Structure formats: C-alpha cells, structure tokens
Coordinates of C-alpha atoms and ligand atoms in Angstrom, one line a residue:
X1 CA 0.0 0.1 0.0
X2 CA 1.2 3.5 -0.5
X3 CA 2.1 6.0 2.2
X4 CA -0.9 7.8 3.4
X5 CA -0.9 11.3 5.3
X6 CA -2.1 12.0 8.7
X7 CA -5.2 13.6 7.0
X8 CA -6.0 10.5 5.0
X9 CA -5.4 8.5 8.2
X10 CA -7.9 10.6 10.2
X11 CA -10.4 10.4 7.4
X12 CA -10.0 6.6 7.3
X13 CA -10.4 6.2 11.0
X14 CA -13.5 8.3 11.2
X15 CA -15.0 6.3 8.3
X16 CA -14.3 2.9 9.9
X17 CA -15.8 4.3 13.4
X18 CA -19.1 5.1 11.6
X19 CA -19.3 2.1 9.4
X20 CA -18.4 -0.6 12.0
X21 CA -19.1 0.8 15.5
X22 CA -21.8 3.3 14.5
X23 CA -20.3 6.0 16.5
X24 CA -18.2 8.9 15.5
X25 CA -14.4 9.2 16.1
X26 CA -14.1 12.7 17.7
X27 CA -10.3 12.8 18.4
X28 CA -7.2 12.8 16.7
X29 CA -5.4 10.0 14.7
X30 CA -1.7 10.3 13.7
X31 CA 1.2 8.3 12.6
X32 CA 4.0 7.8 15.1
X33 CA 7.1 6.2 13.6
X34 CA 8.6 5.3 16.9
X35 CA 5.9 2.4 17.1
X36 CA 8.0 -0.6 15.8
X37 CA 6.3 -3.9 16.5
X38 CA 2.9 -2.6 17.8
X39 CA 0.2 -1.7 15.1
X40 CA -1.3 1.3 17.1
X41 CA -1.9 2.8 20.5
X42 CA -4.8 4.3 22.3
X43 CA -4.0 7.2 24.8
X44 CA -6.3 7.3 27.6
X45 CA -5.2 10.8 28.6
X46 CA -6.3 12.7 25.5
X47 CA -8.0 9.9 23.7
X48 CA -5.9 10.1 20.5
X49 CA -4.6 7.1 18.6
X50 CA -1.2 6.5 17.2
X51 CA -0.6 4.3 14.2
X52 CA 2.5 2.6 13.0
X53 CA 3.3 4.1 9.5
X54 CA 5.5 1.1 8.5
X55 CA 2.3 -1.0 8.9
X56 CA 0.3 1.2 6.9
X57 CA 2.9 1.3 4.2
X58 CA 3.5 -2.4 4.0
X59 CA 0.2 -4.0 4.8
X60 CA -2.7 -4.5 2.4
X61 CA -5.3 -1.9 3.3
X62 CA -7.8 -4.5 4.6
X63 CA -5.2 -5.6 7.3
X64 CA -4.3 -2.1 8.2
X65 CA -8.0 -1.5 8.9
X66 CA -8.0 -4.4 11.2
X67 CA -5.5 -2.7 13.2
X68 CA -7.6 0.6 13.1
X69 CA -10.6 -1.4 14.4
X70 CA -8.4 -2.8 17.4
X71 CA -7.6 0.6 18.5
X72 CA -11.0 1.8 18.1
X73 CA -12.5 -0.9 20.2
X74 CA -10.2 0.6 23.1
X75 CA -11.4 4.1 22.2
X76 CA -15.2 3.4 22.0
X77 CA -15.2 1.3 25.4
X78 CA -13.1 4.0 27.4
X79 CA -15.4 6.8 25.8
X80 CA -18.4 4.9 27.3
X81 CA -16.5 4.1 30.6
X82 CA -16.6 0.5 29.9
X83 CA -13.6 -1.8 30.7
X84 CA -11.3 -1.3 27.7
X85 CA -8.2 -3.5 28.3
X86 CA -7.3 -6.6 26.3
X87 CA -8.0 -9.0 28.9
X88 CA -11.7 -7.9 29.4
X89 CA -14.6 -9.6 28.2
X90 CA -16.0 -6.3 26.7
X91 CA -12.9 -5.8 24.6
X92 CA -12.9 -9.5 23.3
X93 CA -16.4 -9.3 22.5
X94 CA -16.3 -5.9 20.7
X95 CA -13.1 -7.0 18.8
X96 CA -14.8 -10.1 17.6
X97 CA -17.8 -8.3 16.5
X98 CA -16.2 -5.7 14.4
X99 CA -13.5 -8.1 13.1
X100 CA -10.6 -6.3 14.5
X101 CA -7.0 -7.9 14.5
X102 CA -6.0 -9.4 17.7
X103 CA -2.2 -9.1 17.2
X104 CA 0.0 -6.8 15.2
X105 CA 1.0 -8.8 12.0
X106 CA 4.6 -9.5 11.4
X107 CA 6.1 -7.2 8.7
X108 CA 8.3 -8.1 5.9
X109 CA 10.7 -5.5 7.3
X110 CA 11.2 -7.9 10.4
X111 CA 11.5 -11.0 8.2
X112 CA 13.0 -9.9 4.9
X113 CA 16.6 -10.4 3.7
X114 CA 17.0 -7.3 1.7
X115 CA 16.2 -3.7 2.6
X116 CA 16.1 -1.3 -0.4
X117 CA 15.1 2.5 -0.2
X118 CA 14.0 4.9 -2.8
X119 CA 16.7 7.6 -3.2
X120 CA 13.8 10.2 -4.1
X121 CA 10.9 9.5 -1.6
X122 CA 12.7 7.3 1.0
X123 CA 9.9 4.7 0.9
X124 CA 11.3 1.3 2.2
X125 CA 11.2 -1.8 0.4
X126 CA 11.6 -5.4 2.0
X127 CA 12.2 -8.3 0.0
X128 CA 13.3 -12.0 0.3
X129 CA 15.0 -11.7 -3.0
X130 CA 17.4 -9.3 -4.5
X131 CA 16.0 -6.6 -6.8
X132 CA 17.7 -5.5 -10.0
X133 CA 17.8 -1.9 -9.2
X134 CA 18.9 -1.0 -12.8
X135 CA 15.6 -2.5 -14.1
X136 CA 13.3 -1.7 -11.2
X137 CA 12.4 1.6 -9.6
X138 CA 10.3 2.9 -6.9
X139 CA 6.6 1.9 -7.3
X140 CA 5.6 5.1 -5.8
X141 CA 7.6 7.8 -7.3
X142 CA 9.6 5.9 -10.0
X143 CA 12.9 7.1 -8.3
X144 CA 16.1 4.9 -8.1
X145 CA 16.1 2.2 -5.4
X146 CA 19.4 1.6 -3.5
X147 CA 20.3 -1.4 -1.1
X148 CA 20.5 -0.3 2.5
X149 CA 21.0 -3.6 4.2
X150 CA 21.4 -7.3 3.6
X151 CA 20.8 -10.0 6.4
X152 CA 22.8 -13.0 6.3
X153 CA 20.7 -16.0 5.5
X154 CA 19.4 -17.6 8.8
X155 CA 19.9 -21.3 9.9
Ligands
ZN201 ZN1 -4.5 -3.1 22.0
ZN202 ZN1 10.1 6.7 -4.4

C-alpha cells in the first residue's frame, strides 16, 4: 500500500468508526514512527490514537483497517466508561464483533533479507530476493532504489 498522510489516516479512522461501530471518532489519529512492532496505541489521557506508519505502508489496506478497528475498540469502550483493556470480556467481544485484529501482523521488514530504499521519496522496500535496481524503480515515485542492508541467511 502507498504511504498515506495524517489527514488521510484521520479520514479513514472516522469512516471505519461510523461504518463498523456506528459511533463517531471525535479525536485525533496520527502516525507515530516510533512504534515498531505494535500496530497502534490508544492514549487514555487525551483519547488520541497513534498508528504505525510502517504497517500502513507495508500491509494491504484490509489488514491495516484491522489494526484501526483494534484501536477503536479501546477508544469506544473507554469513551463509554466500560472496561477497555485486552483481557476484558468487553474488549474481546467488541473486537470479535467488528473483526479487528488481535495481534499486530509481522512485517516483511522484520523478516526480509534485503532492505532497499527509494533515493527520491525514501519509501522502504523489504524483499526476500534481490531486486535488479537498474531495471526496477520505486513503485511510488519511479525513483531509483538503493540497497540499504542485507541480512545474512538464517539457519
Ligand atoms: Zn490493544
Ligand atoms: Zn520513491
């Protein structure tokens, strides 16, 4: 999936909230690049949601929406002063009903052998196999790709 902006993220979270929870999302949603293995985070103090930009960029939209639903479960339960933590019955039931994801998916960036980056827009590409960078450019801006890191084969 391509890189979405904070504004597009906000609009998507509002849309999913109305469509699947039948309640409006009235706070702020934003990307936080410090999130690494978690997909998102709900902040009880000001009710804003953080999302992992690597997951938004790498996952199919449908899977990223699963992460949005997960965070919206925390949000809507807390807004109604209901138990909102993972272990609670309320959270599990709501997550099941809306089809939210239970765990953050593993990203290619955590398992792939090759890490390339676009020299123009700096989008990351993670691949099991080598890319011929003379033939293939960035799918987002057609810039030139460069190899950033190569993991030694495991095992
Ligand atoms: Zn959670
Ligand atoms: Zn690019």
